[in-house]
mmCIF file of C-alpha atoms in Angstrom:
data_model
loop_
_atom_site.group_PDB
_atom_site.id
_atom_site.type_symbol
_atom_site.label_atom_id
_atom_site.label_comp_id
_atom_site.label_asym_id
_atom_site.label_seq_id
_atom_site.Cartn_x
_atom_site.Cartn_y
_atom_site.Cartn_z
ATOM 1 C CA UNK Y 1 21.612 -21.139 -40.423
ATOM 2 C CA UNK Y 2 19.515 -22.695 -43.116
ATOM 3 C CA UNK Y 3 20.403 -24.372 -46.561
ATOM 4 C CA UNK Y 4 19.569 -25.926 -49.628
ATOM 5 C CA UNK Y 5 20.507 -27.555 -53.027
ATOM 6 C CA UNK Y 6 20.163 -26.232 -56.197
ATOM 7 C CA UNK Y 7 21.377 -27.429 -59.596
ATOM 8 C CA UNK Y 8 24.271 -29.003 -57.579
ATOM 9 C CA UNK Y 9 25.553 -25.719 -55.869
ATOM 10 C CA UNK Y 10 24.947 -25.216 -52.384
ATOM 11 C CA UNK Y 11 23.562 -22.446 -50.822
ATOM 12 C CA UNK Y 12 24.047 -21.086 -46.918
ATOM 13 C CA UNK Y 13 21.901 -18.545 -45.556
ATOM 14 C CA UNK Y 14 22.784 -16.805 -42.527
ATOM 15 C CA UNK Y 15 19.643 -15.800 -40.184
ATOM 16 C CA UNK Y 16 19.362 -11.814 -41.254
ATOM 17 C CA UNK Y 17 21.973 -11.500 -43.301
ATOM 18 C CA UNK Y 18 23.235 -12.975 -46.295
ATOM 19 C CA UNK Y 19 23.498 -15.730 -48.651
ATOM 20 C CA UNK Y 20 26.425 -17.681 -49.657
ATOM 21 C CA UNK Y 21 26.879 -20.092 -52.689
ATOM 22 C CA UNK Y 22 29.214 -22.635 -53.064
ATOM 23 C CA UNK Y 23 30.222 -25.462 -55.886
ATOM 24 C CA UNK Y 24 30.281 -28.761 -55.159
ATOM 25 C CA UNK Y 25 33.774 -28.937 -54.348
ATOM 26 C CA UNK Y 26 33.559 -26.515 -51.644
ATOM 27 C CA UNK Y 27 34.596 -23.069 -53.903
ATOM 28 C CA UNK Y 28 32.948 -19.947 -52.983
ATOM 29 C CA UNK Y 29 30.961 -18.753 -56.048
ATOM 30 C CA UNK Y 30 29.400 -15.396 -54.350
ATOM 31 C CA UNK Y 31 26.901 -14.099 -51.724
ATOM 32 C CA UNK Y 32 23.634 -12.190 -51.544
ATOM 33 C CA UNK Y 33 22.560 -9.847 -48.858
ATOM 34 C CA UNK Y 34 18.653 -10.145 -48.828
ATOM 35 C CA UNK Y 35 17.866 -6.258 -48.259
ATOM 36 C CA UNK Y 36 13.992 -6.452 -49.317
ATOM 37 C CA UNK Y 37 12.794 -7.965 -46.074
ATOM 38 C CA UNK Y 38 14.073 -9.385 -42.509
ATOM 39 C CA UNK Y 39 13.839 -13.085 -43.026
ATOM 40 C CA UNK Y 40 14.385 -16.111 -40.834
ATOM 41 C CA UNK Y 41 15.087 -18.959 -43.537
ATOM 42 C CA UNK Y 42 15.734 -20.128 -46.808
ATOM 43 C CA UNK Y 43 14.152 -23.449 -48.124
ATOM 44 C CA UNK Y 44 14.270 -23.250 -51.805
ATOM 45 C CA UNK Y 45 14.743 -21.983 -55.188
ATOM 46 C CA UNK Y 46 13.756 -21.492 -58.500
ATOM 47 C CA UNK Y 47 15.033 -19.814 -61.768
ATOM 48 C CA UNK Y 48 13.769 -16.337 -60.744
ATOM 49 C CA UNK Y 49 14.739 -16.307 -57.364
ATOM 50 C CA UNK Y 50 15.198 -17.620 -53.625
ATOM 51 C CA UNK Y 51 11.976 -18.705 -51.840
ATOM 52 C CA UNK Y 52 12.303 -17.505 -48.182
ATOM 53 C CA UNK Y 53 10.470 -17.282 -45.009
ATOM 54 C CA UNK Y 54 9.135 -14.197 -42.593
ATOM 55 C CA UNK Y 55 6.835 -14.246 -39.636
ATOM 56 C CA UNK Y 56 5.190 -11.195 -38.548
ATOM 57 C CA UNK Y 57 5.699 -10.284 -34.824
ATOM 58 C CA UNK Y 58 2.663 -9.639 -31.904
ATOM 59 C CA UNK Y 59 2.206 -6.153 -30.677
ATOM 60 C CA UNK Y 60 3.710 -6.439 -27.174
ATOM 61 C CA UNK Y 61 2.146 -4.735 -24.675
ATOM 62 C CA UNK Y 62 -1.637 -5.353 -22.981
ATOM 63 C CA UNK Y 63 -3.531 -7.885 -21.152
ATOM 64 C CA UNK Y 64 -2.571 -11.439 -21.458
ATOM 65 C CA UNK Y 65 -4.374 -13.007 -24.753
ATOM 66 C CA UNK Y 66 -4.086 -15.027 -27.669
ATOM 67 C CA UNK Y 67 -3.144 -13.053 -30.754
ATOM 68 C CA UNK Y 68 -2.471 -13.653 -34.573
ATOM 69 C CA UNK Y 69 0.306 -13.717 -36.548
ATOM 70 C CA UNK Y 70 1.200 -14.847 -39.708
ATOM 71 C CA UNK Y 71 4.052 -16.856 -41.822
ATOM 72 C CA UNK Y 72 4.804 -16.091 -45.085
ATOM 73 C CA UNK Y 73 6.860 -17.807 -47.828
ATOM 74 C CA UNK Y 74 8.298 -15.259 -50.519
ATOM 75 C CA UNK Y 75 9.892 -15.074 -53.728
ATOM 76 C CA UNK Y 76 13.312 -13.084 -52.601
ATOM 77 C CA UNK Y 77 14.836 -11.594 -56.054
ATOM 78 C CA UNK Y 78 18.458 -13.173 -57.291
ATOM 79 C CA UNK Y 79 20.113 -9.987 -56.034
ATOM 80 C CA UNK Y 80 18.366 -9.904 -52.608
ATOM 81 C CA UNK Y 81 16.774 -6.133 -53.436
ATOM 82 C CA UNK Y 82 12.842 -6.955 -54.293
ATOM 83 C CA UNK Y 83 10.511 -9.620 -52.506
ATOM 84 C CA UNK Y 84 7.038 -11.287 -53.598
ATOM 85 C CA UNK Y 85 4.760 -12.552 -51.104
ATOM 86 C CA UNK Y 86 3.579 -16.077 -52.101
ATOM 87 C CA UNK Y 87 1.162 -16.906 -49.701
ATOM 88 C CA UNK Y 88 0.584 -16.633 -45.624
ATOM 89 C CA UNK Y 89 -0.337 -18.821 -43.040
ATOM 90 C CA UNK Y 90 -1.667 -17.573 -39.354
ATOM 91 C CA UNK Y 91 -1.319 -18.997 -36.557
ATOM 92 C CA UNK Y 92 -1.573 -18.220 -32.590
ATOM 93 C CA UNK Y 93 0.563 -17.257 -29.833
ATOM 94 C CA UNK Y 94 -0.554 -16.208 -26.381
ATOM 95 C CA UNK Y 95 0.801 -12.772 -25.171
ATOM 96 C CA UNK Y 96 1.578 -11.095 -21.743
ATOM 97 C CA UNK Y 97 2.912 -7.718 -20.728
ATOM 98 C CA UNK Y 98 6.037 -10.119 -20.247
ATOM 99 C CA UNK Y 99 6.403 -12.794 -22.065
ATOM 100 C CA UNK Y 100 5.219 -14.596 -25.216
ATOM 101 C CA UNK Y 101 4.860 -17.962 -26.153
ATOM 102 C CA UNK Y 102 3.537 -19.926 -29.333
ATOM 103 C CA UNK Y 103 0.539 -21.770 -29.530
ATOM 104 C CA UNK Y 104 0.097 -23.415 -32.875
ATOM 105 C CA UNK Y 105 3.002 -25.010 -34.176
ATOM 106 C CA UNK Y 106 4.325 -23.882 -37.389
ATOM 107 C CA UNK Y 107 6.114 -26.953 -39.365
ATOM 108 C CA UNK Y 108 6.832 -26.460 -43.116
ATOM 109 C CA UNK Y 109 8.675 -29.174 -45.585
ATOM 110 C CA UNK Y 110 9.284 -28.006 -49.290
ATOM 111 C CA UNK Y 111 9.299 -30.182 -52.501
ATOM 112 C CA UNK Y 112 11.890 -28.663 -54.633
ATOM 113 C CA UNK Y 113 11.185 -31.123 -57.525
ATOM 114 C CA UNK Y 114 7.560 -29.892 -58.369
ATOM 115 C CA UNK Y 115 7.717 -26.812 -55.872
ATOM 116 C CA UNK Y 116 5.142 -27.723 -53.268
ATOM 117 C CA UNK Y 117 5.189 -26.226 -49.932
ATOM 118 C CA UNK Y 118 3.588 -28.438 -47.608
ATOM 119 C CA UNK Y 119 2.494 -26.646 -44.113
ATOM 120 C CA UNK Y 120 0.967 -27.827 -40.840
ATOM 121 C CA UNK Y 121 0.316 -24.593 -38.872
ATOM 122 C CA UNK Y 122 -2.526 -25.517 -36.426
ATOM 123 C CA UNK Y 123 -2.552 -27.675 -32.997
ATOM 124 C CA UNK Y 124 -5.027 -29.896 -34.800
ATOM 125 C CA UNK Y 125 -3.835 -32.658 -37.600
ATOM 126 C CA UNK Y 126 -4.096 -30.508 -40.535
ATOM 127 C CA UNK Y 127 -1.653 -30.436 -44.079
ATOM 128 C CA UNK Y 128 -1.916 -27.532 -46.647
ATOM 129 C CA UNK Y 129 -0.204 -28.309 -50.045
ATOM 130 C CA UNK Y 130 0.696 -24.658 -51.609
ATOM 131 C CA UNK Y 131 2.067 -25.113 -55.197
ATOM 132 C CA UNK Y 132 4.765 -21.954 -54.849
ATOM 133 C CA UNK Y 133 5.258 -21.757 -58.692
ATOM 134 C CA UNK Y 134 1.450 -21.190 -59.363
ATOM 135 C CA UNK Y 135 1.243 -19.158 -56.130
ATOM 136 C CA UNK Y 136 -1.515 -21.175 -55.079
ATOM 137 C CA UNK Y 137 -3.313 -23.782 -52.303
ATOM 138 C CA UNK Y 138 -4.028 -27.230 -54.097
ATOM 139 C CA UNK Y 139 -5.455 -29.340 -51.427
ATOM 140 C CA UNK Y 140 -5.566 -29.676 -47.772
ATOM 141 C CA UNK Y 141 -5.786 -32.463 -45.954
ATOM 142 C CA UNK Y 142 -6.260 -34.333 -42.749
ATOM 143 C CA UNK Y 143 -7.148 -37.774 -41.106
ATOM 144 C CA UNK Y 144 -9.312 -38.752 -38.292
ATOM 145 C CA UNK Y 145 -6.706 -38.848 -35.453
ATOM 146 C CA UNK Y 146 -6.521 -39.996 -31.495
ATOM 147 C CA UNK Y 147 -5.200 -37.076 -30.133
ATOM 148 C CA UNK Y 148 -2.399 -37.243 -27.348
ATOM 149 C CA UNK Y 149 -2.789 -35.633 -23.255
ATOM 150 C CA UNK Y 150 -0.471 -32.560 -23.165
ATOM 151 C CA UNK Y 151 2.375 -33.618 -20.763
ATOM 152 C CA UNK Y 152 3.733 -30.455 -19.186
ATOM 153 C CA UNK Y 153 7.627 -30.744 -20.062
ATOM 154 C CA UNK Y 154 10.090 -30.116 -17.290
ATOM 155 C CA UNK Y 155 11.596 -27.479 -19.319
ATOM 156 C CA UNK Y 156 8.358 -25.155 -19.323
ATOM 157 C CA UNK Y 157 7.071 -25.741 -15.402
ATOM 158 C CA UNK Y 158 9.243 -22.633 -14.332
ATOM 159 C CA UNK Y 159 7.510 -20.271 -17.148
ATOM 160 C CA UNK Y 160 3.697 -21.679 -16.328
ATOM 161 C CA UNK Y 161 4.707 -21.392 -12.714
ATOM 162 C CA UNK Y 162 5.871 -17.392 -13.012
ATOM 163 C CA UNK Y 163 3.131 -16.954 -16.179
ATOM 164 C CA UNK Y 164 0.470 -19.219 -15.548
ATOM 165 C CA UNK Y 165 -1.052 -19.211 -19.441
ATOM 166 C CA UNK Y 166 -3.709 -21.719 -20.734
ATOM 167 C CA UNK Y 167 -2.564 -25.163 -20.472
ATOM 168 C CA UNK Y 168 -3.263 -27.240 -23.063
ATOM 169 C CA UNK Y 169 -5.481 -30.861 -23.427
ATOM 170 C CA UNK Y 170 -3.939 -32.309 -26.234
ATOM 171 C CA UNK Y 171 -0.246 -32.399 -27.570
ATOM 172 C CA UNK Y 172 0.432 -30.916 -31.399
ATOM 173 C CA UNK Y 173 -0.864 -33.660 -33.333
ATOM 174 C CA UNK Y 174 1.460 -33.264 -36.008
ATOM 175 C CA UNK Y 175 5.617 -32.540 -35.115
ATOM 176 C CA UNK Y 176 7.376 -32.936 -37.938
ATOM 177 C CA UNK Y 177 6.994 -33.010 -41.735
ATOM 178 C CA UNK Y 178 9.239 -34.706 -44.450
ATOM 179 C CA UNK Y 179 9.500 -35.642 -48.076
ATOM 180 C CA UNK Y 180 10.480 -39.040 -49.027
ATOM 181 C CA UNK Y 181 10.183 -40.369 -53.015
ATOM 182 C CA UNK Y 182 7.651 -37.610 -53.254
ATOM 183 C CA UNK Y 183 5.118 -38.436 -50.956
ATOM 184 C CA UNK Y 184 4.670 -36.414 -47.388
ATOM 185 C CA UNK Y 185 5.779 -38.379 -44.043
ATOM 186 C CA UNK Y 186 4.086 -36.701 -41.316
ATOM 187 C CA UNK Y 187 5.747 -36.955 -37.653
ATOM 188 C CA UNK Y 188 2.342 -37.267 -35.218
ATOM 189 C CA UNK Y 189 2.778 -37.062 -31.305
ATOM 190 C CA UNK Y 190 1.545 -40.554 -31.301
ATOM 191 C CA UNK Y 191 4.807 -42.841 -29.422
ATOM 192 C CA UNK Y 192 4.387 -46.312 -28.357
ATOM 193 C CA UNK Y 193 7.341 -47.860 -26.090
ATOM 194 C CA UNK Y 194 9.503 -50.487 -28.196
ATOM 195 C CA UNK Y 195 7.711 -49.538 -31.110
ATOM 196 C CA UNK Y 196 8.510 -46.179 -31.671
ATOM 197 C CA UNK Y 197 7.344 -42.811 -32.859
ATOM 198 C CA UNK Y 198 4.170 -43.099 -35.552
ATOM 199 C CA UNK Y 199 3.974 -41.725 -39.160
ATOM 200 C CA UNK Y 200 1.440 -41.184 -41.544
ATOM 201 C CA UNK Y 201 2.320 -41.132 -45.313
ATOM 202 C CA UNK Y 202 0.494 -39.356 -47.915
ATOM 203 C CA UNK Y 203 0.698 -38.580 -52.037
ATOM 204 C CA UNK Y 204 0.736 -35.404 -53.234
ATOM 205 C CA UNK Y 205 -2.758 -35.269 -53.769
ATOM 206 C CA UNK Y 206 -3.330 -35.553 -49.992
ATOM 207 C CA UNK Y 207 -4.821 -39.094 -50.547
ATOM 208 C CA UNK Y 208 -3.760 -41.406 -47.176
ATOM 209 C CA UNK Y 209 -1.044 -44.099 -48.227
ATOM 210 C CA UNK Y 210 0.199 -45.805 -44.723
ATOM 211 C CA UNK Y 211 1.425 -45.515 -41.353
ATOM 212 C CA UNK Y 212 4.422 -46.848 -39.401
ATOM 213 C CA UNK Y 213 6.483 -46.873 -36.758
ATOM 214 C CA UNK Y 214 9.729 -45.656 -36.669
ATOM 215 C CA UNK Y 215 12.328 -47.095 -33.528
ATOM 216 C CA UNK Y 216 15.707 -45.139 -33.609
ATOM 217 C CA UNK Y 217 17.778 -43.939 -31.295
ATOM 218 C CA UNK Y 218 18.280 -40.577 -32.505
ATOM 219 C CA UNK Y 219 15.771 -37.905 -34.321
ATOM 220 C CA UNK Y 220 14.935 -37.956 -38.354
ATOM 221 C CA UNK Y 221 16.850 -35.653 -39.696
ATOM 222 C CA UNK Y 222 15.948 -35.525 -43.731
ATOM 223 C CA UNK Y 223 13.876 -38.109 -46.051
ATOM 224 C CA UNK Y 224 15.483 -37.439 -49.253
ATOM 225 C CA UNK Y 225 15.946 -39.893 -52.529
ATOM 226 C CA UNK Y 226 14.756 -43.189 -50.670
ATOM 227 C CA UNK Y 227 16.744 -42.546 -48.305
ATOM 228 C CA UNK Y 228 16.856 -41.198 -44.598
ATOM 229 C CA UNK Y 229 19.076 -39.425 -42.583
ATOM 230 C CA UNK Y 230 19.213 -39.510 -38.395
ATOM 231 C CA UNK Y 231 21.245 -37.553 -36.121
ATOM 232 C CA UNK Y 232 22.335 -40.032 -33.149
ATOM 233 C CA UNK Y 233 25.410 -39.776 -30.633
ATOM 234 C CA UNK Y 234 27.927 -42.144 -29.786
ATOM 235 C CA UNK Y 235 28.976 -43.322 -26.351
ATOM 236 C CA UNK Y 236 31.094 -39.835 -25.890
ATOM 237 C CA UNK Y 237 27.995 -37.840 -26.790
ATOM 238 C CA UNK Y 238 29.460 -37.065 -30.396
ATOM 239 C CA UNK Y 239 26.724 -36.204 -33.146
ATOM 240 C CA UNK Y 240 26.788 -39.260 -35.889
ATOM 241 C CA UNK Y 241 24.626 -39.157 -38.774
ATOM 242 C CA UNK Y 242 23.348 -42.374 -40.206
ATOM 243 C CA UNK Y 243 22.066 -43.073 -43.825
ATOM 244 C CA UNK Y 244 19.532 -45.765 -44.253
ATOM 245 C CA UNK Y 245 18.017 -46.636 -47.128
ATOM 246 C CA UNK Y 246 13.858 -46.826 -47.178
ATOM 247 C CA UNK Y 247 13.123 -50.409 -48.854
ATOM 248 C CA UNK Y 248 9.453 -51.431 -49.822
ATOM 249 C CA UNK Y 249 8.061 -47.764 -48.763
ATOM 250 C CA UNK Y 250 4.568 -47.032 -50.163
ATOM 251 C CA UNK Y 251 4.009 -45.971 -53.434
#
């Protein structure tokens, strides 16, 4: 399920299938079945339409390799019937007879007040800034960037034990991306005991603002309005969500 906010009504998209819009006091206002494509998610809107996502898929079949695919944002029509491909990003995944797995990490954050899509869709610390309503790249962007030793998780040993792909050297050097007062907070892989996880902030022209440290106990949910928003869990393993407010951020 994805969502978003537009001119205060809320709008629900279930993976596949259809789109529902509600008020802000909760009222059901209507839904949209999206017929013109199979997408995965919704992450914003204009005027003329619904912007939406769709990956392509990798032949199956063949010897182990790496192979392409690509991500694609698209202008979904108000009734669901027509889509316009905006603009596509590949990326990698390595492919068995088997089994697939990705290989470049595909993180996207979208600027609904001047319609930027911002994109990280490589292993390596790179940002694309797409401007949706112009249907065009702006800038990208990167930094010079210590990358971090790829730590084999627990949760993959059994698949590179059965599989054996390519291991990796470094970690993704960028895992998250999020808007806050307009500039871009990128998550790196970069985490320092009592200190926390390390950001890098940027304006929308790409130009490098600051880093920091963030130390919570639970994962960043949203950066929205100078504000942020963490999932955490109480002492019963509940899901809480805090709000804390961003004071002095860069400007």
């Amino acid at each position: 399920v994805s969502y978003l906010i537009f001119k205060d009504q809320l709008y629900i998209y279930e993976r596949y299938t259809k789109i529902i819009r509600f008020d802000g006091e909760g009222k059901l206002l209507g839904e949209v079945k999206p017929t013109a494509g199979r997408f995965s998610g919704i992450f914003g809107m204009s005027d003329n339409g619904y912007f939406m996502q769709e990956q392509t898929n990798a032949p199956r079949g063949g010897p182990a390799e790496f192979k392409e695919i690509e991500a694609k944002a698209h202008l979904v029509s108000l009734d669901g019937t027509s889509a316009d491909k905006i603009i596509g990003f590949s990326l990698r995944t390595y492919e068995g007879p088997n089994f697939g797995m990705d290989w470049d990490s595909y993180m996207q954050v979208f600027n609904q007040r001047d319609g930027s899509l911002y994109v990280s869709h490589t292993c390596e610390y790179k940002v694309v800034r797409a401007d949706l309503l112009k249907r065009k790249i702006v800038v990208s962007f990167t930094r010079e960037y210590p990358r971090v030793k790829f730590s084999l998780p627990d949760s993959m040993k059994d698949f590179y034990e059965k599989f054996s792909p390519p291991k990796k050297d470094f970690e993704n050097d960028i895992s998250a991306l999020f808007i806050c007062d307009n500039n871009l907070w990128v998550k790196t892989s970069t985490a320092v005991k009592d200190k926390g996880t390390l950001f890098d902030v940027f304006d929308p022209q790409g130009r490098f603002l600051d880093s920091f440290y963030l130390n919570i106990d639970g994962s960043l949910a949203l950066a929205r309005g100078g504000f942020i928003y963490v999932t955490e869990k109480d002492k019963d393993e509940n899901i809480l969500i805090r709000k804390y407010k961003v004071l002095n951020g860069p400007k």
